[in-house]
Tab-separated table of C-alpha atoms in Angstrom:
chain	number	residue	atom	x	y	z
A	50	MET	CA	-22.443	-14.565	1.727
A	51	VAL	CA	-18.755	-14.750	0.825
A	52	ASN	CA	-17.774	-12.788	-2.251
A	53	GLU	CA	-16.140	-14.694	-5.086
A	54	VAL	CA	-12.472	-13.791	-5.009
A	55	TYR	CA	-10.001	-14.788	-7.696
A	56	MET	CA	-6.227	-14.558	-7.509
A	57	MET	CA	-3.545	-14.542	-10.154
A	58	VAL	CA	0.168	-14.855	-9.483
A	59	TYR	CA	1.857	-13.777	-12.663
A	60	SER	CA	5.561	-13.588	-13.408
A	61	ILE	CA	7.499	-12.388	-16.420
A	62	LYS	CA	11.056	-12.808	-17.581
A	63	PHE	CA	13.068	-10.480	-19.799
A	64	ASP	CA	14.679	-11.886	-22.915
A	65	LYS	CA	18.334	-11.321	-23.835
A	66	ASP	CA	17.482	-8.276	-25.948
A	67	TRP	CA	16.245	-6.426	-22.843
A	68	TRP	CA	19.754	-6.319	-21.420
A	69	ARG	CA	21.075	-4.898	-24.697
A	70	LEU	CA	18.860	-1.820	-24.408
A	71	ASN	CA	20.418	1.309	-22.997
A	72	HIS	CA	19.542	2.567	-19.545
A	73	GLU	CA	17.114	5.230	-20.720
A	74	ALA	CA	15.170	2.826	-22.935
A	75	ARG	CA	14.758	0.296	-20.139
A	76	LYS	CA	13.794	3.031	-17.690
A	77	SER	CA	11.102	4.315	-20.067
A	78	ILE	CA	9.594	0.841	-20.531
A	79	LEU	CA	9.597	0.175	-16.789
A	80	SER	CA	7.780	3.465	-16.281
A	81	LYS	CA	5.078	2.329	-18.734
A	82	SER	CA	4.690	-0.929	-16.810
A	83	GLU	CA	4.174	1.046	-13.591
A	84	GLU	CA	1.415	3.027	-15.301
A	85	VAL	CA	-0.331	-0.214	-16.295
A	86	ALA	CA	-0.157	-1.523	-12.720
A	87	ASN	CA	-1.521	1.744	-11.350
A	88	GLU	CA	-4.387	1.810	-13.864
A	89	ILE	CA	-5.545	-1.712	-13.004
A	90	LYS	CA	-5.871	-0.820	-9.311
A	91	ARG	CA	-9.368	0.591	-9.848
A	92	ASP	CA	-10.611	-2.742	-11.251
A	93	VAL	CA	-9.169	-5.159	-8.677
A	94	ILE	CA	-9.137	-5.677	-4.920
A	95	SER	CA	-5.366	-5.402	-4.837
A	96	ILE	CA	-2.231	-5.644	-6.952
A	97	LYS	CA	1.188	-6.152	-5.414
A	98	LYS	CA	4.513	-6.119	-7.241
A	99	PHE	CA	7.750	-7.889	-6.399
A	100	SER	CA	11.221	-8.151	-7.839
A	101	SER	CA	11.799	-11.856	-8.366
A	102	LEU	CA	14.373	-13.899	-6.494
A	103	SER	CA	13.580	-16.923	-8.665
A	104	GLN	CA	15.609	-17.924	-11.703
A	105	GLU	CA	12.710	-18.242	-14.120
A	106	SER	CA	11.414	-14.684	-13.669
A	107	ASN	CA	12.379	-11.054	-13.107
A	108	ILE	CA	9.092	-9.497	-11.968
A	109	ILE	CA	6.128	-10.964	-10.067
A	110	TYR	CA	2.606	-9.529	-9.881
A	111	TRP	CA	-0.006	-10.751	-7.421
A	112	LEU	CA	-3.562	-9.677	-8.256
A	113	SER	CA	-6.836	-10.249	-6.378
A	114	SER	CA	-10.194	-9.490	-7.952
A	115	PHE	CA	-13.917	-10.219	-7.786
A	116	SER	CA	-13.760	-11.084	-11.499
A	117	THR	CA	-11.241	-12.752	-13.797
A	118	SER	CA	-11.723	-10.166	-16.563
A	119	PRO	CA	-9.154	-7.693	-15.127
A	120	PHE	CA	-6.552	-10.454	-15.274
A	121	LEU	CA	-7.009	-10.748	-19.035
A	122	GLU	CA	-6.778	-7.007	-19.478
A	123	PHE	CA	-3.709	-6.762	-17.270
A	124	ARG	CA	-1.811	-9.512	-19.107
A	125	SER	CA	-2.415	-7.857	-22.446
A	126	ALA	CA	-1.535	-4.382	-21.203
A	127	ILE	CA	1.615	-5.366	-19.314
A	128	LEU	CA	3.026	-7.399	-22.191
A	129	SER	CA	2.356	-4.478	-24.517
A	130	ALA	CA	4.090	-2.118	-22.093
A	131	PHE	CA	7.222	-4.274	-22.197
A	132	GLU	CA	7.246	-4.031	-26.001
A	133	GLY	CA	8.126	-7.656	-26.645
A	134	TYR	CA	11.158	-7.729	-24.348
A	135	ALA	CA	9.358	-9.771	-21.669
A	136	LEU	CA	7.522	-13.088	-21.812
A	137	GLU	CA	5.224	-14.842	-19.365
A	138	SER	CA	7.109	-17.331	-17.204
A	139	ASN	CA	4.482	-18.458	-14.657
A	140	LEU	CA	0.776	-17.950	-14.143
A	141	PHE	CA	-1.149	-19.401	-11.205
A	142	LEU	CA	-4.912	-18.851	-11.262
A	143	SER	CA	-6.862	-19.729	-8.126
A	144	VAL	CA	-9.914	-19.004	-5.981
A	145	PHE	CA	-9.605	-17.538	-2.486
A	146	LYS	CA	-12.165	-18.755	0.044
A	147	PRO	CA	-12.328	-19.742	3.723
A	148	SER	CA	-10.569	-22.964	4.700
A	149	PRO	CA	-12.841	-25.851	5.778
A	150	TYR	CA	-10.349	-26.528	8.580
A	151	MET	CA	-10.370	-23.064	10.162
A	152	LYS	CA	-13.168	-20.877	11.459
A	153	SER	CA	-12.530	-17.209	10.758
A	154	ASN	CA	-14.196	-14.036	9.579
A	155	PHE	CA	-13.691	-13.469	5.874
A	156	ASP	CA	-13.741	-9.986	4.412
A	157	PRO	CA	-11.507	-10.042	1.321
A	158	LYS	CA	-10.781	-6.312	1.357
A	159	VAL	CA	-9.719	-6.480	5.005
A	160	VAL	CA	-7.779	-9.737	4.674
A	161	LEU	CA	-5.900	-8.582	1.574
A	162	GLY	CA	-5.356	-5.031	2.743
A	163	GLY	CA	-2.633	-3.692	4.938
A	164	GLU	CA	1.029	-3.047	4.442
A	165	GLN	CA	2.901	-5.114	1.877
A	166	LEU	CA	5.556	-7.214	3.606
A	167	LYS	CA	9.142	-7.535	2.393
A	168	TYR	CA	8.974	-11.030	0.890
A	169	PHE	CA	6.447	-13.028	-1.128
A	170	VAL	CA	6.172	-16.755	-1.848
A	171	ALA	CA	3.714	-18.517	-4.150
A	172	TYR	CA	3.652	-22.169	-3.160
A	173	PRO	CA	1.679	-24.436	-5.544
A	174	MET	CA	0.900	-27.954	-4.403
A	175	LYS	CA	-1.057	-31.070	-5.184
A	176	LYS	CA	-2.174	-33.923	-2.908
A	177	SER	CA	-2.509	-37.599	-3.681
A	178	PRO	CA	-5.942	-39.163	-4.446
A	179	GLU	CA	-5.662	-41.088	-1.159
A	180	TRP	CA	-5.963	-37.823	0.786
A	181	TYR	CA	-9.475	-37.173	-0.480
A	182	LEU	CA	-10.587	-40.706	0.381
A	183	LEU	CA	-9.904	-40.112	4.072
A	184	PRO	CA	-12.937	-39.173	6.210
A	185	PHE	CA	-13.263	-35.418	6.665
A	186	GLU	CA	-12.831	-35.721	10.426
A	187	GLU	CA	-9.452	-37.390	9.949
A	188	ARG	CA	-8.339	-34.800	7.405
A	189	GLU	CA	-9.463	-32.053	9.772
A	190	LYS	CA	-7.376	-33.520	12.606
A	191	ILE	CA	-4.295	-33.828	10.389
A	192	MET	CA	-4.630	-30.280	9.083
A	193	LYS	CA	-5.197	-28.895	12.569
A	194	GLU	CA	-1.832	-30.335	13.592
A	195	HIS	CA	-0.212	-28.710	10.563
A	196	ILE	CA	-1.857	-25.336	11.208
A	197	ASP	CA	-1.004	-25.388	14.920
A	198	MET	CA	2.637	-26.205	14.150
A	199	ALA	CA	2.835	-23.235	11.796
A	200	ILE	CA	1.033	-20.722	14.010
A	201	ASN	CA	2.843	-21.688	17.210
A	202	ASN	CA	6.328	-21.855	15.723
A	203	PRO	CA	8.474	-19.267	17.576
A	204	LYS	CA	9.996	-18.204	14.240
A	205	ASN	CA	6.564	-17.404	12.808
A	206	ASN	CA	6.774	-13.702	13.441
A	207	GLY	CA	4.174	-11.946	11.300
A	208	ILE	CA	3.917	-14.413	8.413
A	209	LYS	CA	0.626	-14.048	6.516
A	210	SER	CA	-0.776	-17.009	4.591
A	211	TYR	CA	-3.587	-17.299	2.046
A	212	THR	CA	-4.763	-20.762	0.995
A	213	THR	CA	-6.230	-20.585	-2.493
A	214	TYR	CA	-7.818	-23.317	-4.584
A	215	SER	CA	-7.292	-24.214	-8.230
A	216	PHE	CA	-9.197	-27.490	-8.711
A	217	GLY	CA	-10.093	-27.763	-12.380
A	218	ILE	CA	-8.576	-24.411	-13.396
A	219	GLY	CA	-4.856	-25.078	-12.940
A	220	ASP	CA	-2.218	-27.777	-12.861
A	221	TYR	CA	-2.265	-27.664	-9.062
A	222	GLU	CA	-5.004	-28.100	-6.491
A	223	PHE	CA	-3.785	-25.324	-4.189
A	224	VAL	CA	-1.652	-22.231	-4.426
A	225	VAL	CA	-0.673	-21.171	-0.921
A	226	ILE	CA	0.481	-17.560	-0.927
A	227	TYR	CA	2.662	-16.121	1.798
A	228	GLU	CA	3.716	-12.634	2.758
A	229	ILE	CA	6.842	-12.827	4.902
A	230	PRO	CA	8.751	-10.228	6.939
A	231	ASP	CA	11.921	-12.319	7.308
A	232	LEU	CA	13.090	-14.956	4.836
A	233	PHE	CA	15.604	-16.535	7.225
A	234	ASN	CA	12.915	-17.341	9.800
A	235	TRP	CA	10.602	-18.521	7.038
A	236	VAL	CA	13.065	-21.254	6.056
A	237	ASP	CA	13.095	-22.521	9.662
A	238	VAL	CA	9.283	-22.587	9.828
A	239	VAL	CA	8.985	-24.553	6.567
A	240	GLU	CA	11.700	-26.998	7.635
A	241	LYS	CA	9.839	-27.716	10.875
A	242	LEU	CA	6.591	-28.285	8.978
A	243	ARG	CA	8.249	-31.147	7.120
A	244	GLU	CA	7.613	-33.130	10.321
A	245	ALA	CA	3.837	-32.672	10.070
A	246	LYS	CA	1.791	-35.761	9.247
A	247	ALA	CA	0.109	-33.909	6.364
A	248	ARG	CA	3.352	-34.209	4.379
A	249	LYS	CA	2.508	-37.852	3.611
A	250	TRP	CA	-0.054	-36.854	0.987
A	251	ILE	CA	1.837	-34.074	-0.848
A	252	VAL	CA	2.847	-35.228	-4.321
A	253	LYS	CA	3.870	-31.998	-6.063
A	254	GLU	CA	4.924	-28.551	-4.834
A	255	GLU	CA	6.928	-26.723	-7.440
A	256	PRO	CA	7.765	-24.323	-8.960
A	257	LEU	CA	7.970	-22.045	-5.950
A	258	ILE	CA	8.104	-18.361	-6.833
A	259	VAL	CA	9.901	-16.024	-4.441
A	260	GLY	CA	9.932	-12.240	-4.613
A	261	GLU	CA	11.080	-9.207	-2.677
A	262	THR	CA	9.329	-5.885	-2.271
A	263	LYS	CA	11.806	-3.728	-4.134
A	264	ALA	CA	11.442	-1.016	-6.759
A	265	PHE	CA	12.201	-2.114	-10.314
A	266	ASP	CA	14.801	0.661	-10.796
A	267	PHE	CA	17.719	-1.771	-10.640
A	268	LEU	CA	16.344	-3.519	-13.751
A	269	ALA	CA	16.827	-0.385	-15.856
């Protein structure tokens, strides 16, 4: 039986008063936020942190858990740690489960473990109602083309993808999460996938959130 796995991509943005604080004050608050992230590790499958490359945020957290309760506790604790100088900018809640279009072993702790790659992308999307009216066999064929194009792209060197589902619990139907070793190659892979037939049924796919594995020291 597959364990129930929940994911939360959570980003925050500093307000203008943050940048008016002196270096030592910002450093102290960032240290408190690190303590919160370290404390939550015992209650979740994984937590990964990224410095944001997106305009609407400064810090991105990606949490995976067998329960949604740690997400509530983390949001409260991290906002308290930032002492009112940071506000939530994005929150994507989703469920991680095997894809109906791919056959693979599914052990969440194994799949989500391993070394954190340099870049992170959270890619929300929604498909048109017409997609779901197609017979499953046709959808399977279309998605197989899409998956094969991604996997066999020569620029796809070590990209990890996690298709998560948010039907009824978010504004999007999917949040596809990527860990990426090289952002330049990633752009080429995504551009090529625009030629896939599956693109016909995509109706919404923003805001994208992009982050880099980098210590938060430069924010102090």
